[in-house]
Coordinates of C-alpha atoms in Angstrom, one line a residue:
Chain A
X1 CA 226.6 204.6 -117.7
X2 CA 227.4 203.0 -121.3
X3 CA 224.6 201.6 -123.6
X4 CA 225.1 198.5 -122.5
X5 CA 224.4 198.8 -119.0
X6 CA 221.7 197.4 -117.1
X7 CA 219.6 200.4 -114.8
X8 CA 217.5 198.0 -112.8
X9 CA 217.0 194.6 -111.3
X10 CA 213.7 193.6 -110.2
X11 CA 212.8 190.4 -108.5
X12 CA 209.5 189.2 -107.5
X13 CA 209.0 186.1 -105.2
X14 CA 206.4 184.4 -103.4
X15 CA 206.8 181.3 -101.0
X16 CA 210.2 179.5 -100.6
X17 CA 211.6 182.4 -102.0
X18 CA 213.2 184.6 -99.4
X19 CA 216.5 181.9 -98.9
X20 CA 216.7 182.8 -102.6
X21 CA 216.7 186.3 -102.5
X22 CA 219.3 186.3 -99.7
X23 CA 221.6 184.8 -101.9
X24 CA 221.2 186.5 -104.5
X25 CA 221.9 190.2 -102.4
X26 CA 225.0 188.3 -101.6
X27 CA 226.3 188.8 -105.6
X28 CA 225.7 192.4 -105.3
X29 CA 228.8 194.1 -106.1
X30 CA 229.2 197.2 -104.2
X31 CA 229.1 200.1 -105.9
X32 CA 226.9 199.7 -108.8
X33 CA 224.3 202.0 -110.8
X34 CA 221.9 199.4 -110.8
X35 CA 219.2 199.8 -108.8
X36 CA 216.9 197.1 -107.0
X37 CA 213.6 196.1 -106.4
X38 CA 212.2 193.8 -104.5
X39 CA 208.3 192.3 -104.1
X40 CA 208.0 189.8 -101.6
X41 CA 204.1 188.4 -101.4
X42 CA 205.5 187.4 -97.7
X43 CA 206.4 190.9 -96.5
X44 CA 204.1 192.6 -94.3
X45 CA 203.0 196.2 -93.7
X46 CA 205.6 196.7 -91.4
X47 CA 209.2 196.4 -93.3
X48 CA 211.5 197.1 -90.5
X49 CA 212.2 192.9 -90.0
X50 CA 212.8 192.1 -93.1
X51 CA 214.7 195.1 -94.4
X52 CA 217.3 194.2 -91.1
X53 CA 217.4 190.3 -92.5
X54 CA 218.0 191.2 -96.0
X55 CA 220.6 193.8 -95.2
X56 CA 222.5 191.3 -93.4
X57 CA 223.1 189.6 -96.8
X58 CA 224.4 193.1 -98.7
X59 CA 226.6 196.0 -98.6
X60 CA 223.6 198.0 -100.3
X61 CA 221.0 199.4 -98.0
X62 CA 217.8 197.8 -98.1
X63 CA 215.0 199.9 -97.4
X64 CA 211.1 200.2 -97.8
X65 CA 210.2 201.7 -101.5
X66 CA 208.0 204.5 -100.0
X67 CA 205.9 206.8 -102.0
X68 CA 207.0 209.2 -104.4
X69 CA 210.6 208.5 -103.3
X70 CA 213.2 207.7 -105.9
X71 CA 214.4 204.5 -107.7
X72 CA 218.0 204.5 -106.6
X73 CA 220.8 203.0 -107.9
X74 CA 223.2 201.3 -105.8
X75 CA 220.0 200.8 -102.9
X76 CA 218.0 197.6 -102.4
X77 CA 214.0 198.8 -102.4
X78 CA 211.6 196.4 -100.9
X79 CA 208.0 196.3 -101.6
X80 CA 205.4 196.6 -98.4
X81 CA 202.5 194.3 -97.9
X82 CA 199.4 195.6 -98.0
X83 CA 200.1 198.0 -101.5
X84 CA 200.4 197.5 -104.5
X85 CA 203.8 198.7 -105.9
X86 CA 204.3 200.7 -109.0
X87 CA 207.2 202.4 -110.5
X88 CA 206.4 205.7 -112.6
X89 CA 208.2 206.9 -116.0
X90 CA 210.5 209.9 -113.7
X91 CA 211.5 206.6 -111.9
X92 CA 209.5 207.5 -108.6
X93 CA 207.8 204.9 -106.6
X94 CA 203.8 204.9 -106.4
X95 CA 201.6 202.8 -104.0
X96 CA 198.5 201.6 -104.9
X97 CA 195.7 200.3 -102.6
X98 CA 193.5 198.8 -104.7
X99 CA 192.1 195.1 -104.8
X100 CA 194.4 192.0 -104.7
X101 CA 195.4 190.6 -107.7
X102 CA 195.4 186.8 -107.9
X103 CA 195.0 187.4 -104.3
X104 CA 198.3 188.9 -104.1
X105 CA 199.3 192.3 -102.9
X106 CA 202.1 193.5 -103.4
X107 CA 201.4 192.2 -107.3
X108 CA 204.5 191.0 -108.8
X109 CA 202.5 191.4 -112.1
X110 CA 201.8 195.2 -111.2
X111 CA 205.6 196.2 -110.3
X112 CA 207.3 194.0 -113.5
X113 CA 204.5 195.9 -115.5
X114 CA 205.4 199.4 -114.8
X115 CA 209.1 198.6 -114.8
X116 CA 209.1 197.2 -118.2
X117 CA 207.6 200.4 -119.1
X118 CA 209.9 202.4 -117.6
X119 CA 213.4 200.6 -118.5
X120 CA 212.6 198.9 -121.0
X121 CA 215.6 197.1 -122.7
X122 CA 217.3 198.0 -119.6
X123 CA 215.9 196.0 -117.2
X124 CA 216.4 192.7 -115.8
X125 CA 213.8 190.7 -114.6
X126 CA 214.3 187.4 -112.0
X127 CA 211.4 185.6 -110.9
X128 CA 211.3 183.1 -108.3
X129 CA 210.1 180.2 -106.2
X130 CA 206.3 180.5 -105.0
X131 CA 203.0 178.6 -105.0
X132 CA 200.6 181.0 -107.6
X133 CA 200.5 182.4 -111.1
X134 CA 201.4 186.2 -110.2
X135 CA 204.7 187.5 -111.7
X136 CA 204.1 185.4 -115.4
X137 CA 202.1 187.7 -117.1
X138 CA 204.5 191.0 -116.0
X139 CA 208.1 188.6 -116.8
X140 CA 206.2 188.7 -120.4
X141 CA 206.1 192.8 -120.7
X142 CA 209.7 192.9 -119.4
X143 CA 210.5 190.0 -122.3
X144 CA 208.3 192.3 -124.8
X145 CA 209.9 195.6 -124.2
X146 CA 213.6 194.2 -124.8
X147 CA 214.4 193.1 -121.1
X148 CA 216.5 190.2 -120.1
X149 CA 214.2 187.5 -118.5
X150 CA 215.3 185.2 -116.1
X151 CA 213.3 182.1 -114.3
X152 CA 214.3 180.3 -111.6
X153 CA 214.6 177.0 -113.1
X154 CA 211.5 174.6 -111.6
X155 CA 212.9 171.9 -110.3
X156 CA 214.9 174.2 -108.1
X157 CA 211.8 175.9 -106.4
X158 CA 210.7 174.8 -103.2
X159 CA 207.2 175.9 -104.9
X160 CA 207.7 175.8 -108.5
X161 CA 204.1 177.0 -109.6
X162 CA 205.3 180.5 -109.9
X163 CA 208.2 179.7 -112.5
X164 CA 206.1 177.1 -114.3
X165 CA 203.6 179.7 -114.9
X166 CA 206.0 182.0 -116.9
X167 CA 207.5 179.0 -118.6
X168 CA 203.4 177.9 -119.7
X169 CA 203.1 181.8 -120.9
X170 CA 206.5 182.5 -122.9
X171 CA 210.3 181.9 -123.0
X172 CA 212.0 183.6 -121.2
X173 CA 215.7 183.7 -121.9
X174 CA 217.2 181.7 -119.2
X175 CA 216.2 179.5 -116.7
X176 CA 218.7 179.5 -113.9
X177 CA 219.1 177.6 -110.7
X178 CA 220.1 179.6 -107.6
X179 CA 223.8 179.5 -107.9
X180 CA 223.4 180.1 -111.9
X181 CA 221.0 183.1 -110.8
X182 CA 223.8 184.1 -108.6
X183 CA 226.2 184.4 -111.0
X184 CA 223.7 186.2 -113.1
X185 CA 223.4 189.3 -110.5
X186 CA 227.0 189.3 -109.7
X187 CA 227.7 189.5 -113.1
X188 CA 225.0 192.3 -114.0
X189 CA 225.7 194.4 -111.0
X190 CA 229.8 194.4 -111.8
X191 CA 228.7 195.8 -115.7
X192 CA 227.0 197.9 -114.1
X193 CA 229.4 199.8 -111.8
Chain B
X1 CA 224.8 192.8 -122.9
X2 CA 221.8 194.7 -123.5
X3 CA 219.6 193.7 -126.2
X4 CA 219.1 195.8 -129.3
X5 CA 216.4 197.8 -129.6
X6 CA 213.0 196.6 -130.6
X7 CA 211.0 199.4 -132.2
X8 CA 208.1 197.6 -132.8
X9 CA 207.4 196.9 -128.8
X10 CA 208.3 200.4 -128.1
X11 CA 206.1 202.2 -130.2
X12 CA 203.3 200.4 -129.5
X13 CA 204.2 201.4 -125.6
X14 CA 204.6 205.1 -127.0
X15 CA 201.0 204.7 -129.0
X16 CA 199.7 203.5 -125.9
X17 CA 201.0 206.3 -123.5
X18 CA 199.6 209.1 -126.3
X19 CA 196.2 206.8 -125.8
X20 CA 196.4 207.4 -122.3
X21 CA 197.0 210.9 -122.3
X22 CA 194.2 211.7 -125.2
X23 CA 192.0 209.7 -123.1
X24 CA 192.4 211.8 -120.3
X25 CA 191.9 215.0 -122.0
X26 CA 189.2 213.8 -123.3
X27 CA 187.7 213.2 -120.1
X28 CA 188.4 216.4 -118.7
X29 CA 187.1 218.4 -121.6
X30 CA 183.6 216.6 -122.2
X31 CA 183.0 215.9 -118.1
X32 CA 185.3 217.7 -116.5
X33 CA 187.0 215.1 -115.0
X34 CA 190.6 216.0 -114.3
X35 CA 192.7 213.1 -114.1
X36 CA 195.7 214.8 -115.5
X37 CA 197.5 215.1 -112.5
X38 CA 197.2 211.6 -111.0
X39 CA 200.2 208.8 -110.8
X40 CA 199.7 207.5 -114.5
X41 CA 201.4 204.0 -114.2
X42 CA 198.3 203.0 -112.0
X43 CA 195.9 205.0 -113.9
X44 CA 197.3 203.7 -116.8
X45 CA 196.4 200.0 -115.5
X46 CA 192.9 200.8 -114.6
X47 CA 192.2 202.4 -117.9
X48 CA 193.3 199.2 -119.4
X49 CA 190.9 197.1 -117.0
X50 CA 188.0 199.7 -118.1
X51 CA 188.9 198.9 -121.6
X52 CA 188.7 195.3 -121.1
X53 CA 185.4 195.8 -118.9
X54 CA 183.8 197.4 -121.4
X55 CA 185.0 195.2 -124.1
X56 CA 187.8 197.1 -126.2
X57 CA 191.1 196.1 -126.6
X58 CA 193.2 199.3 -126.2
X59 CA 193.2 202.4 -124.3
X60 CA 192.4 204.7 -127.5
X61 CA 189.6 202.8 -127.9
X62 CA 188.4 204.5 -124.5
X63 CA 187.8 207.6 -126.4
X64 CA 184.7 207.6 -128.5
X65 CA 183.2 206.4 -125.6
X66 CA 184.3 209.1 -123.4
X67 CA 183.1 211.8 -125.8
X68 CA 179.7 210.3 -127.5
X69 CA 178.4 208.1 -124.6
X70 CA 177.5 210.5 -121.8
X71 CA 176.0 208.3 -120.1
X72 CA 178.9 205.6 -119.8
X73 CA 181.1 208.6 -117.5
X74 CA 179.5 207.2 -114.1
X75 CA 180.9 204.1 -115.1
X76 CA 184.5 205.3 -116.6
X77 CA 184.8 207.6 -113.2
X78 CA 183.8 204.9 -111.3
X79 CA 186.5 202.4 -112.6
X80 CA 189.1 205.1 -112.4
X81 CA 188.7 205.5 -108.6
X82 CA 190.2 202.9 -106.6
X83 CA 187.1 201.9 -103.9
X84 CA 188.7 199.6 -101.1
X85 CA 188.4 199.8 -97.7
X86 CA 187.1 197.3 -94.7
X87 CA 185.1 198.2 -91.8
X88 CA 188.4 199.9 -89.1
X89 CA 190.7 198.8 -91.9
X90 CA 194.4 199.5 -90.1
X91 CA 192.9 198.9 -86.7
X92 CA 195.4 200.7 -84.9
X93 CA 194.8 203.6 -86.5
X94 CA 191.1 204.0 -84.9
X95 CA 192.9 202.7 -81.3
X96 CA 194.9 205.8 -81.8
X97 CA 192.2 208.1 -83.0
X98 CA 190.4 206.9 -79.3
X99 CA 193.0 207.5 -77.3
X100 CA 194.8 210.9 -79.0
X101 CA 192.0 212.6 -81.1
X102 CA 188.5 211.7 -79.5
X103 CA 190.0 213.2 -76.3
X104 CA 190.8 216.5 -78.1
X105 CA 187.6 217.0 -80.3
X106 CA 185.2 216.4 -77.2
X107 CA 186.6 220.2 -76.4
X108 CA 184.7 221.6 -79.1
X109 CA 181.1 222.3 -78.4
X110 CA 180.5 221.3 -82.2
X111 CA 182.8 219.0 -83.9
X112 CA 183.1 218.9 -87.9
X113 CA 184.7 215.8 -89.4
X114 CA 185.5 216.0 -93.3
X115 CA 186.0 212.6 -94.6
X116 CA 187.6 213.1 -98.2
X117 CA 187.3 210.0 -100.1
X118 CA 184.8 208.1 -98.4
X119 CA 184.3 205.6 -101.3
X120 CA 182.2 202.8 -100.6
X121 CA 181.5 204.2 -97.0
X122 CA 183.5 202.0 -94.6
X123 CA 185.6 204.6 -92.8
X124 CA 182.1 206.7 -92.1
X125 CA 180.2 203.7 -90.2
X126 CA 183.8 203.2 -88.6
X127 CA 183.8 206.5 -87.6
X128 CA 180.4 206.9 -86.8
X129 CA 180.6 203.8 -84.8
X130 CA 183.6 205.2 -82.7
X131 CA 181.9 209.0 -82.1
X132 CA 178.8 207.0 -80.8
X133 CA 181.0 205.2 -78.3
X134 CA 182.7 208.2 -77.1
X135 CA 179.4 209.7 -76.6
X136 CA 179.9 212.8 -79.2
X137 CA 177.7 211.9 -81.7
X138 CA 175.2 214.6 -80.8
X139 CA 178.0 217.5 -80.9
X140 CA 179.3 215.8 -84.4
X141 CA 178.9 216.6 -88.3
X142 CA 180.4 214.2 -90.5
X143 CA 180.6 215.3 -94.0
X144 CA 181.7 212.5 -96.2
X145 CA 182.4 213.7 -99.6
X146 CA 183.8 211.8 -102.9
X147 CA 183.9 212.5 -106.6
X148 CA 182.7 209.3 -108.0
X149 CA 179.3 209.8 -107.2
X150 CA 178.2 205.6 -107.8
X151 CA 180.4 205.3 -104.5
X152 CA 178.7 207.9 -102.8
X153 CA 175.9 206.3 -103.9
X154 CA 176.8 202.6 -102.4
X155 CA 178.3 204.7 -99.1
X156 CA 174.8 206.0 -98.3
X157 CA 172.8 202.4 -98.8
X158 CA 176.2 200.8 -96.0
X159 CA 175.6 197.0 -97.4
X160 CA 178.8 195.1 -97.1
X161 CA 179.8 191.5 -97.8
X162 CA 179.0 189.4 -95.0
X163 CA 181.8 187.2 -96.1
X164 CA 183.9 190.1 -94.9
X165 CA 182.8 189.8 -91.4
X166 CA 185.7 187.7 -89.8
X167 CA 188.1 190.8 -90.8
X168 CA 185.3 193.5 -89.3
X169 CA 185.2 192.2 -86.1
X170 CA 188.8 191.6 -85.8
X171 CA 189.7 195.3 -87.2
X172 CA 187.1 196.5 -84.4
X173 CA 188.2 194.6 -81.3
X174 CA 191.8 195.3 -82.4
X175 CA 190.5 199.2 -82.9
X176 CA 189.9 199.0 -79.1
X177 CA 185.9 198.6 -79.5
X178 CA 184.2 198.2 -75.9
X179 CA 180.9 196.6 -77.2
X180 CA 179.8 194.0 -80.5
X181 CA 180.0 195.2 -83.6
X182 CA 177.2 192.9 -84.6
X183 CA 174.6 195.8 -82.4
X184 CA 175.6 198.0 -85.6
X185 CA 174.9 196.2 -88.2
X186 CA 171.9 193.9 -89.4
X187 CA 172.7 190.4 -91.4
X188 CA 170.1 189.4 -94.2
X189 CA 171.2 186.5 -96.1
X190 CA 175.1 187.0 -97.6
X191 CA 175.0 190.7 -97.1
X192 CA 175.2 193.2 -93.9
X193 CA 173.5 196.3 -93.9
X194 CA 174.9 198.9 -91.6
X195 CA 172.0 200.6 -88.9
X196 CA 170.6 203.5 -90.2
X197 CA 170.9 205.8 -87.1
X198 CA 175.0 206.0 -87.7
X199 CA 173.9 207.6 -90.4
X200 CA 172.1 210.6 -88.4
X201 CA 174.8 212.7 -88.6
X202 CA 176.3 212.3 -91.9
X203 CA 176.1 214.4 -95.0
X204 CA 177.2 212.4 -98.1
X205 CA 178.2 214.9 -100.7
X206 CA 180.2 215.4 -104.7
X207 CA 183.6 216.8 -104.0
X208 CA 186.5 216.2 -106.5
X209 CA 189.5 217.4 -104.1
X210 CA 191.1 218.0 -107.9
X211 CA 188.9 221.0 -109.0
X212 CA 187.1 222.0 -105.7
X213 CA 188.0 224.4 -103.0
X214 CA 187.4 224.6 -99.3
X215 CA 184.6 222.6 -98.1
X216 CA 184.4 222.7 -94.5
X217 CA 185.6 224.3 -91.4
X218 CA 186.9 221.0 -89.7
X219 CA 188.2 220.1 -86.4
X220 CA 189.5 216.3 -88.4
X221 CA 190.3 215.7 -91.6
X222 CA 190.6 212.2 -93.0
X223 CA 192.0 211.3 -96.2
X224 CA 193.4 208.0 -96.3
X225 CA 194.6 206.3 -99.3
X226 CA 194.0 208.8 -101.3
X227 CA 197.1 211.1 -101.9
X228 CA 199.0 208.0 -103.2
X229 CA 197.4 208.5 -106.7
X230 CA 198.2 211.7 -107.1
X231 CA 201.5 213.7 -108.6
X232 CA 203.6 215.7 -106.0
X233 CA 202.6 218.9 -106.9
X234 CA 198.9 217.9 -106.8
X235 CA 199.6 215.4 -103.5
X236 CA 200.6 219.0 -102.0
X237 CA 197.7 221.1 -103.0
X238 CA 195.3 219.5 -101.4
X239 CA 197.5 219.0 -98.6
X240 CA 197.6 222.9 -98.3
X241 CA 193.4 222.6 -98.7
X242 CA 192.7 220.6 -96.2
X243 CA 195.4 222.9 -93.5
X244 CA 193.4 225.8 -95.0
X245 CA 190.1 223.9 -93.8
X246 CA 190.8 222.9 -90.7
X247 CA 190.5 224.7 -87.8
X248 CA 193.5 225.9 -85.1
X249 CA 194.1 222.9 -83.5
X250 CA 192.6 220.4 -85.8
X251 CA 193.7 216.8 -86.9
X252 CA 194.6 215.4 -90.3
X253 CA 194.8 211.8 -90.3
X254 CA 196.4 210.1 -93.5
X255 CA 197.0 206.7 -94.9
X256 CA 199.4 204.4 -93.5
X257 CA 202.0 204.8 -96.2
X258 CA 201.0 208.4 -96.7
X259 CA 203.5 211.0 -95.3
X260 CA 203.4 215.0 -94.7
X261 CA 207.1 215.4 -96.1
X262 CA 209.2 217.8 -95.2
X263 CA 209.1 219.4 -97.9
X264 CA 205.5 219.9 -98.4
X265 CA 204.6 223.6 -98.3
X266 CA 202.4 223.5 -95.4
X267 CA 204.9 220.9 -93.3
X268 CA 205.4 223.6 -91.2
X269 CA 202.0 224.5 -90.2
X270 CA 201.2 221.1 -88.6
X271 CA 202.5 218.9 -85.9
X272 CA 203.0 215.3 -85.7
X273 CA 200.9 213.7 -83.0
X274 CA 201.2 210.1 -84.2
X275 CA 203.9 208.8 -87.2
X276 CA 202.8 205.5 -87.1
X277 CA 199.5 205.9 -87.9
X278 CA 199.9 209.2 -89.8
X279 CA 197.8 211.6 -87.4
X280 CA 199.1 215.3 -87.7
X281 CA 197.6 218.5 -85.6
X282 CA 197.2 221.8 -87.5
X283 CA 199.3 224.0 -84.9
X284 CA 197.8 226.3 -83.2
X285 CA 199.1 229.6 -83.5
X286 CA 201.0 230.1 -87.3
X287 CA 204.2 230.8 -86.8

């Protein structure tokens, strides 16, 4: 992997984001050393549904981020409901079963936190449509510790609260609408290979 | 495509990580507190809450504190432990523990139950709860044991938030309960207080699974939501303490996103008997 190569992707979403996200997997270029994260506030305990419909829309496989397994590259990890989801510095997955956090749990704020610490400049960060403030605050530490920011762009949202929050917080460096944002992760994942 | 480096951002991370670490050692030398071996990106977010809580900006500000302020380390341990639980939280887990493990225990004629981690004390009524059901509280010990002694504290007084309710009854009807859950519990304005009597056979007591040893002979261990803050070397010590305290035949029941991996040193020593709900069986004879 060169210098200039992303590691990770990371994407948080809440309501009217799934459609999104299934898009998105479909940019994925297969192979690639990135590896990707998911938080869903939508997804329940039991993963088995959603990592089958999201797997339909990639070559990767999709599975549950389970504790103290490895961040991957060239795997889609989803975040289960119920936990908190946390990445460590020897980029292992932790769980976390403690309050909600603007009532959400999975916290988008919690995962994009302890990514941004672990990648750093290498780290891209896509936040998406849904109807709360969570995810704003953590798209900020990836912005601070060098990562590449990314918003899906308002007026595009089905529930735009999510996106408007980051904008109200900081600027992220692009604001992209879903085909834009596909682009974006066909592009990263093909550098990336 | 990256963007160049910005050393600024990163050594404040790096200051902050040292913070962390100091903080800890501080905490272990002056208390003996050992946190050194825990998952540090959620430690690290719960010190920062504590430092917010108590009104500093920064982790290293933790420190004097934690040395000169002896009696703030209830408080500092307390915030460090993560207390959350609800009255059968995982309902299908106690429906399991009717149908696969109450069965087994009633052939004991006296039947030890270590709870590790009982935080705020909603797994103990739950359980307590269920052995009265099945009739075995008279043949039954629970010892509930945690090392953030303000929990243990809150466990033994059993007052919930009444708000809570809705979710209680629906953990305990979907946890197969045959009668109301409102006959254990009494309501005084927005608070519940759990009957005293399901305490009758319940020892609270200070056990850090981090520095202590054996603390029972057990015929169940549970330990849910626990392991997931601790490294993988730690995460299998006290996996090998609680097969060591359990006896031939005994039951471990874990967290729902808590696993006995393969490659834990004592995987081979127990059995699965549920991996939904994360019940193992210590195996009988050692191979």
């Amino acid at each position: 992997m060169s210098d200039a190569d992303y590691a990770a992707l990371v994407i948080g979403g809440s309501a009217g984001s799934l459609e999104v996200v299934c898009r998105l997997l479909e940019g994925l270029e297969a192979p690639t050393r990135l590896a990707i994260v998911i938080c869903l506030h939508t997804a329940s305990r039991d993963l088995d549904d959603l990592c089958a419909v999201l797997g339909r829309h990639t070559e990767l496989p999709v599975v549950e981020a389970e504790d103290g397994t490895a961040v991957e590259a060239n795997r889609v990890h989803l975040a289960a409901g119920g936990y908190h989801l946390l990445v460590e510095r020897s980029a292992t997955f932790a769980l976390c079963a403690g309050p909600r956090i603007q009532y959400a749990r999975p916290s988008i704020d919690v995962l994009f936190e302890s990514m941004a610490d672990t990648y750093r400049r290498y780290l891209v960060g896509i936040l998406l449509s849904g109807a709360n403030a969570d995810g704003a605050a953590g798209l900020r530490a990836i912005h601070r510790l060098g990562g590449l920011t990314i918003v899906q762009t308002p007026e595009t949202a089905s529930a735009p609260d999510m996106p408007r929050a980051a904008l109200k917080l900081f600027e992220p460096d692009r604001q992209n609408s879903p085909s834009q944002l596909l682009d974006a992760v066909r592009v990263i994942s093909r550098l990336a290979r | 495509m990256v963007k160049p480096r910005d050393n600024e951002a990163e050594q404040a991370l790096e200051a902050e990580d040292i913070a962390l670490e100091a903080f800890i050692h501080a905490l272990k030398l002056r208390h003996g507190y050992d946190f050194s071996e825990y998952s540090r990106a959620s430690l690290k977010r719960r010190a920062q809450e504590l430092a917010r809580k108590l009104g500093v900006e920064r982790v290293g500000d933790l420190i004097p504190s934690t040395l000169y302020e002896p009696a703030l380390v209830r408080e500092i341990v307390s915030h460090l432990s993560v207390p959350v639980s609800s009255l059968f939280r995982d309902p299908e887990v106690f429906q399991a523990m009717r149908s696969e493990v109450l069965p087994m225990l009633a052939s004991w004629p006296r039947i030890n139950i270590w709870l590790a981690g009982c935080a705020y004390g909603e797994e103990v009524y739950s359980l307590a709860i269920m052995l009265a059901e099945a009739g075995l509280t008279p043949r039954s010990q629970i010892y509930a044991t945690d090392f953030n002694d303000y929990a243990l504290e809150r466990a033994a007084e059993g007052i919930f938030n009444r708000q809570n309710l809705p979710e209680y009854r629906s953990n305990y009807l979907a946890s197969g309960g045959p009668g109301r859950l409102s006959d254990y519990y009494h309501a005084r304005y927005n608070l519940i207080r759990m009957r005293r009597e399901l305490l009758e056979k319940v020892v609270f007591a200070h056990h850090n699974l981090v520095t202590d040893g054996v603390f029972a002979e057990a015929q169940l261990i549970m330990c849910r939501n626990v392991l997931i803050y601790f490294t993988q070397p730690l995460k299998d010590r006290v996996l090998t303490l609680f097969a060591d305290s359990l006896v031939r035949g005994g039951f471990l029941v874990l967290g729902n996103k808590e696993a006995l991996s393969t490659t834990s040193p004592v995987a081979d020593r127990f059995e699965l008997v549920s991996a939904h709900e994360r019940i193992y069986r210590l195996k009988r004879d050692r191979a």
